Structure formats: C-alpha cells, structure tokens
CSV table of C-alpha atoms in Angstrom, one decimal:
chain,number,residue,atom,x,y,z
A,189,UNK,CA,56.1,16.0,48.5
A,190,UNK,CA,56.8,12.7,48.5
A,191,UNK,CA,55.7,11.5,52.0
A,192,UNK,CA,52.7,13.3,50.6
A,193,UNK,CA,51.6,10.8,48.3
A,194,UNK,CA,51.5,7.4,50.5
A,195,UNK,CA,49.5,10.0,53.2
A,196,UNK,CA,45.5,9.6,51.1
A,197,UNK,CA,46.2,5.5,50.7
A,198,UNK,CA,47.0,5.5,54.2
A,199,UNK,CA,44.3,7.4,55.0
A,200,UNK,CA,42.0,5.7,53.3
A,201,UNK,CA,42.7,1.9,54.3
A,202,UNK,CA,42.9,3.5,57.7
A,203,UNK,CA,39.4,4.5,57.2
A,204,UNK,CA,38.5,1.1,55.2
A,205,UNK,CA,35.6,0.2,57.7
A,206,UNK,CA,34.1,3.6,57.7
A,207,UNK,CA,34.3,3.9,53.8
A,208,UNK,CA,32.3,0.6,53.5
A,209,UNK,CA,29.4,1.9,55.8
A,210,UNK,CA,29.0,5.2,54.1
A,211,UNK,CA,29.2,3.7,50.8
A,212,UNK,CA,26.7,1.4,51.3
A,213,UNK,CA,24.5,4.7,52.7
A,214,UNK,CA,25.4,6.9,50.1
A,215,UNK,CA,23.9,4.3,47.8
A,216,UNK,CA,20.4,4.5,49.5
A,217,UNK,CA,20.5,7.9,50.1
A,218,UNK,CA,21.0,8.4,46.2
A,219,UNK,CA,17.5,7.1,45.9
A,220,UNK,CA,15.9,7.3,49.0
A,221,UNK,CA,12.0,8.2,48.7
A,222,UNK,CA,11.0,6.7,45.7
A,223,UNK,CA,9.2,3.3,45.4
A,224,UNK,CA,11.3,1.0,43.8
A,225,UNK,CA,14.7,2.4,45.8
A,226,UNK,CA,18.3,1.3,44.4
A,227,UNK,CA,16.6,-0.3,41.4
A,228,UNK,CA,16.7,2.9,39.7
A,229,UNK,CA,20.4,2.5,39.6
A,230,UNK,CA,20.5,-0.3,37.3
A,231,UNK,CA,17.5,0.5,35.0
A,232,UNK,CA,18.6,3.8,33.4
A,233,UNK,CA,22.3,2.1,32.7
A,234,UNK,CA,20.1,-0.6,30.9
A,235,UNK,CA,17.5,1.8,28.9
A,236,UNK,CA,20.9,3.5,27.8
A,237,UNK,CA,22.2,0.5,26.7
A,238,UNK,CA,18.8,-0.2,25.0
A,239,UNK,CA,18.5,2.4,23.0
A,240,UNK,CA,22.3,3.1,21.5
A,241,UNK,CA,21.8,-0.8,20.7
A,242,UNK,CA,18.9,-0.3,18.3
A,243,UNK,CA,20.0,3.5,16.7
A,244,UNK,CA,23.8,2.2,16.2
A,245,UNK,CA,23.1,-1.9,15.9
A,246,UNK,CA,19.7,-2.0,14.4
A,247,UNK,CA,18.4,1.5,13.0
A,248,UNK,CA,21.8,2.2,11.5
A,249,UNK,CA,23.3,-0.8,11.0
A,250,UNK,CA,20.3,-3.5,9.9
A,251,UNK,CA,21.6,-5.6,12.5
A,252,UNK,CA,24.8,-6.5,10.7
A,253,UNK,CA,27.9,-7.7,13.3
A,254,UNK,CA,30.6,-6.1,14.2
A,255,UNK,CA,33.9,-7.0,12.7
A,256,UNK,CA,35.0,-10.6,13.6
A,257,UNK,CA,31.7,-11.9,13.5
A,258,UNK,CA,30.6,-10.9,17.0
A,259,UNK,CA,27.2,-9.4,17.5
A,260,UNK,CA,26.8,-5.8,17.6
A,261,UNK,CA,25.1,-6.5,20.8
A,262,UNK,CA,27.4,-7.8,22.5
A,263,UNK,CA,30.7,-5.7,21.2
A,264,UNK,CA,28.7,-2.2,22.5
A,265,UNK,CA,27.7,-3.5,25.9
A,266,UNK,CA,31.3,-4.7,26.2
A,267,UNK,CA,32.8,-1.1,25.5
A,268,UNK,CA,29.8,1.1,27.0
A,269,UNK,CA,29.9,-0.7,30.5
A,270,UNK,CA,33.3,0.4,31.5
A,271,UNK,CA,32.4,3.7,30.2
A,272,UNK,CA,29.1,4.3,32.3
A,273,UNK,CA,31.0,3.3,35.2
A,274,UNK,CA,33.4,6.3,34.6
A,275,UNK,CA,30.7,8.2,33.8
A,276,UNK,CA,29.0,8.0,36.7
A,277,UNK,CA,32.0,7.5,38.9
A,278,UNK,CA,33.6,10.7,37.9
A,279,UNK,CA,30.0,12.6,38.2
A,280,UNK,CA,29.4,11.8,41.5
A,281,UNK,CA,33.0,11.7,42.8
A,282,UNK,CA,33.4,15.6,41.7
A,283,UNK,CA,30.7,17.0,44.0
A,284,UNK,CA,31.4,14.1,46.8
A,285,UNK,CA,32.5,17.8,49.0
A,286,UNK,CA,29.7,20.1,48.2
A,287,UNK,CA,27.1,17.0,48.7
A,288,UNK,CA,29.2,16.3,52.3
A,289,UNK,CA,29.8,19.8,53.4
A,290,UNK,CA,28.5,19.3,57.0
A,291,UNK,CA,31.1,16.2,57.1
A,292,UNK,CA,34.1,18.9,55.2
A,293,UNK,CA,33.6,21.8,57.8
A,294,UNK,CA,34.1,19.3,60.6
A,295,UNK,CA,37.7,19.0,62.2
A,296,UNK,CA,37.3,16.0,63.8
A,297,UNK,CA,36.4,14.6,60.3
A,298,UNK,CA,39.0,12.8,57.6
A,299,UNK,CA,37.5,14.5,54.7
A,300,UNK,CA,40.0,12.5,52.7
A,301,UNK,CA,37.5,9.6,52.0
A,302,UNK,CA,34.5,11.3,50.7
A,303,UNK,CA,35.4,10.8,46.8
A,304,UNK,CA,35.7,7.0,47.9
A,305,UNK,CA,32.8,6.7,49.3
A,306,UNK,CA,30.8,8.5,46.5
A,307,UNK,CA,32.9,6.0,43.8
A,308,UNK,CA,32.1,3.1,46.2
A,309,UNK,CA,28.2,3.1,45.4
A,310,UNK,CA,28.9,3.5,41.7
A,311,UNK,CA,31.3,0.1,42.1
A,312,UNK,CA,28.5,-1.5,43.3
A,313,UNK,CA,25.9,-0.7,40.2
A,314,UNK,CA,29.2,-1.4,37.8
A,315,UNK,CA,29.8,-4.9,39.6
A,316,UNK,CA,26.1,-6.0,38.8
A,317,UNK,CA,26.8,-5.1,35.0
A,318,UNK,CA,29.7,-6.8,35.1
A,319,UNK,CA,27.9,-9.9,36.1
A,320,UNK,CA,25.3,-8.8,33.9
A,321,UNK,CA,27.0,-8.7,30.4
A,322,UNK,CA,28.1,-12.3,31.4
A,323,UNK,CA,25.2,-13.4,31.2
A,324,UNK,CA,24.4,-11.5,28.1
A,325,UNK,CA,27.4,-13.5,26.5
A,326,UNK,CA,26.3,-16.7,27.2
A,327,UNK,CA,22.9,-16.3,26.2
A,328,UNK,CA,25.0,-15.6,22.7
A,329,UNK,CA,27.1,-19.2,23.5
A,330,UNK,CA,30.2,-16.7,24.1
A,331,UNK,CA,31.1,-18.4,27.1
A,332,UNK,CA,33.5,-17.4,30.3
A,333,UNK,CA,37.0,-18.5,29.3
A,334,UNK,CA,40.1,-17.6,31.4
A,335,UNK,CA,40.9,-14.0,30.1
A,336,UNK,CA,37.8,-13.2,31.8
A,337,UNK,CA,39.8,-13.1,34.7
A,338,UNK,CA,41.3,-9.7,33.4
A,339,UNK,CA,37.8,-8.1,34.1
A,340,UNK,CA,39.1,-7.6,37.6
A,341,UNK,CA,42.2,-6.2,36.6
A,342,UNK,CA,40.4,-3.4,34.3
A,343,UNK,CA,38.1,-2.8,36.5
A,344,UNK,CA,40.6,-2.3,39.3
A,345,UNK,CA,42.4,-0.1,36.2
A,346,UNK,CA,39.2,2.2,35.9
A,347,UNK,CA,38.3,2.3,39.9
A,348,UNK,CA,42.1,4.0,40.4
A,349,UNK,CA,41.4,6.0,37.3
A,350,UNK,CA,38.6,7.4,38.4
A,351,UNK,CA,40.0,7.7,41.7
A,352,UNK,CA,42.9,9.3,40.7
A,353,UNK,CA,40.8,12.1,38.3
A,354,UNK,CA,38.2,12.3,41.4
A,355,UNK,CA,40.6,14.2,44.1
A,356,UNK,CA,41.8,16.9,41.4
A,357,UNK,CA,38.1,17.8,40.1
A,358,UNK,CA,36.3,17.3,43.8
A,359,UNK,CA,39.1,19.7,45.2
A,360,UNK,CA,39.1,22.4,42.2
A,361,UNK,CA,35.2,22.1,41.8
A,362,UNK,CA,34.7,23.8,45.8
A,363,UNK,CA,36.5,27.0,44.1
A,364,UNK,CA,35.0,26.9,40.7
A,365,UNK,CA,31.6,25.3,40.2
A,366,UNK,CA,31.6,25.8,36.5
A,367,UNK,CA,33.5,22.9,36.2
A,368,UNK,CA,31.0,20.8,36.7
A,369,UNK,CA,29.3,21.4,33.6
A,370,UNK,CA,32.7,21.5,31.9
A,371,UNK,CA,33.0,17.4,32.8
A,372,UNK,CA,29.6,16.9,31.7
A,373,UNK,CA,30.5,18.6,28.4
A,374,UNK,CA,33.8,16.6,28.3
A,375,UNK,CA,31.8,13.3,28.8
A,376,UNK,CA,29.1,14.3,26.0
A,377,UNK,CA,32.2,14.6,24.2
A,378,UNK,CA,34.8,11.8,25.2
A,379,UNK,CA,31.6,9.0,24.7
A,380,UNK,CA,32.3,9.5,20.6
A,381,UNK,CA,35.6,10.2,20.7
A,382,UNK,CA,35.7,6.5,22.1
A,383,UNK,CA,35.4,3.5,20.1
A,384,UNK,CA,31.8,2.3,21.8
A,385,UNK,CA,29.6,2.9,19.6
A,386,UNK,CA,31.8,2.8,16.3
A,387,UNK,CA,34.9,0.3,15.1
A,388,UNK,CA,38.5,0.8,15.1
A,389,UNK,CA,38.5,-0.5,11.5
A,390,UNK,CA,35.9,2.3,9.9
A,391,UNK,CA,38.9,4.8,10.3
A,392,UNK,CA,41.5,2.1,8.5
A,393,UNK,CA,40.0,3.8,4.7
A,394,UNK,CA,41.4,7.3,5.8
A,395,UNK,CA,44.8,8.1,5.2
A,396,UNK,CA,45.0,9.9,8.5
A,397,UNK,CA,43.0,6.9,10.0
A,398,UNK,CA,46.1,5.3,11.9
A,399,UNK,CA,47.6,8.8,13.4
A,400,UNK,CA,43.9,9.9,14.5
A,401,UNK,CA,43.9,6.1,16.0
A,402,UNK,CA,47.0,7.0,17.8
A,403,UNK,CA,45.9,10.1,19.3
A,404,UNK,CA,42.3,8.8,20.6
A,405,UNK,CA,44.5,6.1,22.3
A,406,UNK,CA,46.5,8.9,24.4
A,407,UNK,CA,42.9,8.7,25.9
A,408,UNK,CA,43.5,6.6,28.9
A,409,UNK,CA,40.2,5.5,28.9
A,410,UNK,CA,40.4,3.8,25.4
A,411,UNK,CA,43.3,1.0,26.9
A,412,UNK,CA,40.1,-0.1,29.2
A,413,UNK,CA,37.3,-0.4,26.6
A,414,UNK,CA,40.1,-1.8,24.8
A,415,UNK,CA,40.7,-4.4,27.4
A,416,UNK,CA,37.1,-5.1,28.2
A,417,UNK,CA,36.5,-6.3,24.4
A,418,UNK,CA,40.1,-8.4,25.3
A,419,UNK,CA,38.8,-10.2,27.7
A,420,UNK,CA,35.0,-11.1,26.8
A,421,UNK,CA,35.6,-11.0,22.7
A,422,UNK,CA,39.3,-11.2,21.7
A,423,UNK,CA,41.1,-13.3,24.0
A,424,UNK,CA,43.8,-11.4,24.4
A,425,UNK,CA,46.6,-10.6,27.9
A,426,UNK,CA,46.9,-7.3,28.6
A,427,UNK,CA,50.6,-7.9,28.6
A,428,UNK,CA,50.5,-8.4,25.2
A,429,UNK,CA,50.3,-4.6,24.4
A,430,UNK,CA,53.0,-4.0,27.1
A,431,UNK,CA,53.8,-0.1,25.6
A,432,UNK,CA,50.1,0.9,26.3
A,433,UNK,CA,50.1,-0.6,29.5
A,434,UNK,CA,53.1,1.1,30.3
A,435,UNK,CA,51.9,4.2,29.3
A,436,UNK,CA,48.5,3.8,31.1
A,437,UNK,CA,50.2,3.0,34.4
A,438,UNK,CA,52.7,6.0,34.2
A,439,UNK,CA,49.3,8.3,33.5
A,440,UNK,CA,47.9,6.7,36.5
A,441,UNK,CA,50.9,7.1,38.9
A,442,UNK,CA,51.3,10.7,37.8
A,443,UNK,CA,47.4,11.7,37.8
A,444,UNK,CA,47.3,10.3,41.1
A,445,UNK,CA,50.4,12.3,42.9
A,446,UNK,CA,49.0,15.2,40.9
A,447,UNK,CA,45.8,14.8,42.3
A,448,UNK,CA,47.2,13.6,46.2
A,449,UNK,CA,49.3,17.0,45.5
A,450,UNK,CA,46.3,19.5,44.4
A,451,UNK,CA,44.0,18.1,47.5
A,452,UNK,CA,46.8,18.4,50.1
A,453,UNK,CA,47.0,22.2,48.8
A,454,UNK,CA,43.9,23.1,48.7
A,455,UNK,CA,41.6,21.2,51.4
A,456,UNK,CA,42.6,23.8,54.2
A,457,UNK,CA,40.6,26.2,52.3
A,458,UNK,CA,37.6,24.3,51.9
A,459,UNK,CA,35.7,25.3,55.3
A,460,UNK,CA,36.3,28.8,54.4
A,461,UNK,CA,34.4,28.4,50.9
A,462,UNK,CA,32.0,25.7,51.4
C-alpha cells in the first residue's frame, strides 16, 4: 500500500513529455471544427463572469462594494476564477477514460496519465484568467504587490486538488455512469455553498452564523477562494492561517492515497467494462 502511492507520481513525471503533447491536443480536439477554435474556451468563462457580475453586483446589489471597500467586481472574479477552474477541471478529468477508451483497452498504454492530460488543457484556459484578472485589478489601480506571488501556490493547491478528486471519480465513473450527473449536481450546489458570489460577513447577524462558517470551511475548496482574495485583495500569507492550511494539506495527502488506492484497484477491470 504504501509503495503504492509514490507509483502514479512516478508514473506520471515518467510520462512528463507525453502528457504535455496530449494536453496540448486534447485542447484542440475540445474544439476542433468550429470557426473561432480554442477561443471558445475563454469566452464562455468570461460571459459567466459577465452575467453573475451584473445579477449579484449590479441588479442586486446597485453597484455597492463589497466589504473593505473593494469593488464587487473585482472581489467575484477573484473568488469565481479558482472555482471555474475546478469546475471545469473536475468535469473533464471524470470522463478523461470513457473519452480515451481506445488509449484504456490498450496494454501497451500507461492509462495512468489520462486525467492529467484532460486537467492539463483546463490549466491552460485557468492560466490566461489568471493573467487576466491582473489586468482587471490594475485597470481598478489594485496593483501587483508581492503576495501575488501566492497565486502560484493556490493554484498549484487547486491543480493537486483536482488531481487528487480526478483519479477516484474517473476510476468509479467506468462502473457507474450516474455519477456524472451527481458531480454536476454537486457543483450546481457547492458554487453557493461557497463564498463567490456572497460575503463571509452577511452570515456574522445569525447566531448560527460563525458555526455554519466553520462548516462551509471543511470545504477544501473554500481555503483557495479564500487565498485567491489573500493574495489580489487582503494581503495576507497563507501561513498566517497555519490550522487551515494544515488541515487542507492533510485532506490533500489523504484524498490523494485514497484516490492512488481506488485506481490501482479498479483499473484492471476497465477493458472488461469500457
């Protein structure tokens, strides 16, 4: 069991080279056909972002800030960019063996590095938002400081996240295709149960405000909103909330040998079912 889990790391820096080339393909396969190509990927991200903007920030809220002062503008792109990249990571990442069944059912084949490559493409679209909000900032004189350097560590938090989560679901999902629209429900879900489009602080008038608070936080998704708004809004380490971090990286460590384990056990099986 335990040799078990440094076995898919190995196997995928093995495969590093090979990863990178299918991962740029999968990207223009994803919208091969149609006229404007790969530009698709970033436009729906940015309608999304378009219209939450004016039903939470303008329709809802007459334009008023957010807490602190900061635009509403800019504290929803800084929570909901993190979240579309799990989104779509986790999506595509789940059916990365049903989409590649010619690649699963050959033996010759290290099936091990399909969910990367599917996660790969998303990294891509979630870089250029990345560089994209930014931008955004500075157009609102919020400009780069040096906790913007913890981007990369959230977004290497959320790319092992999804990771982690994408070798349980991609595995179980051969033998039960129902739970594909069980993430998607999940997702619908996990969107509000998030602080994006609402404030920590609308809770604080609710007597059960703070222990609600505590339990949407078990949510390991949360820490890296969280941290996003750290880095571009608050200014604030990561190492400053050293219990949540702990906890996150103990839910990472153990989602990931849980998912090395439930691969291992059940990828022998695919060929049979796919």
């Amino acid at each position: 069991m335990q040799k078990d889990i440094f076995l898919l790391p190995k196997d995928l820096y093995k495969n590093r080279r090979l990863l990178i080339k299918m991962g740029k393909n999968d990207l223009r396969k994803r919208f091969a056909g149609s006229y404007f190509g790969t530009v698709w990927a970033f436009v729906q991200p940015i309608v999304t972002i378009l219209v939450y903007y004016f039903v939470f920030g303008v329709a809802m809220r007459g334009g008023s800030s957010a807490s602190g002062g900061t635009p509403f503008v800019l504290y929803l792109v800084a929570g909901i960019i993190p979240w579309l990249y799990f989104q779509e990571g986790l999506t595509n990442t789940t059916n990365a063996f049903l989409e590649y069944n010619y690649l699963v059912k050959k033996v010759v084949f290290d099936i091990d590095i399909l969910p990367m490559v599917k996660l790969l493409s998303a990294t891509v679209v979630h870089c250029f938002f990345i560089l994209f909000v930014v931008i955004l900032f500075a157009c609102y004189r919020y400009f780069p400081t040096v906790y913007y350097l913890e981007l990369f560590y959230y977004a290497a938090c959320l790319f092992l996240l999804i990771l982690a989560f994408s070798y349980i679901t991609s595995s179980v999902v051969v033998f039960f295709r129902d739970l594909t629209q069980i993430i998607s429900i999940v997702l619908q879900v996990g969107v509000w149960l998030t602080p994006i489009m609402w404030e920590e602080t609308m809770l604080d008038g609710y007597s059960w405000g703070k222990t609600v608070l505590h339990i949407l936080k078990l949510n390991p998704v949360y820490y890296i909103v969280h941290g996003y708004r750290n880095a571009l809004i608050h200014n604030r380490w990561f190492f400053e909330d050293p219990l949540w971090t702990l906890y996150f990286w103990v839910f990472l460590v153990v989602s990931f040998a849980f998912g090395n384990w439930v691969f291992r056990r059940l990828k022998g099986h695919f060929a049979d079912v796919l």
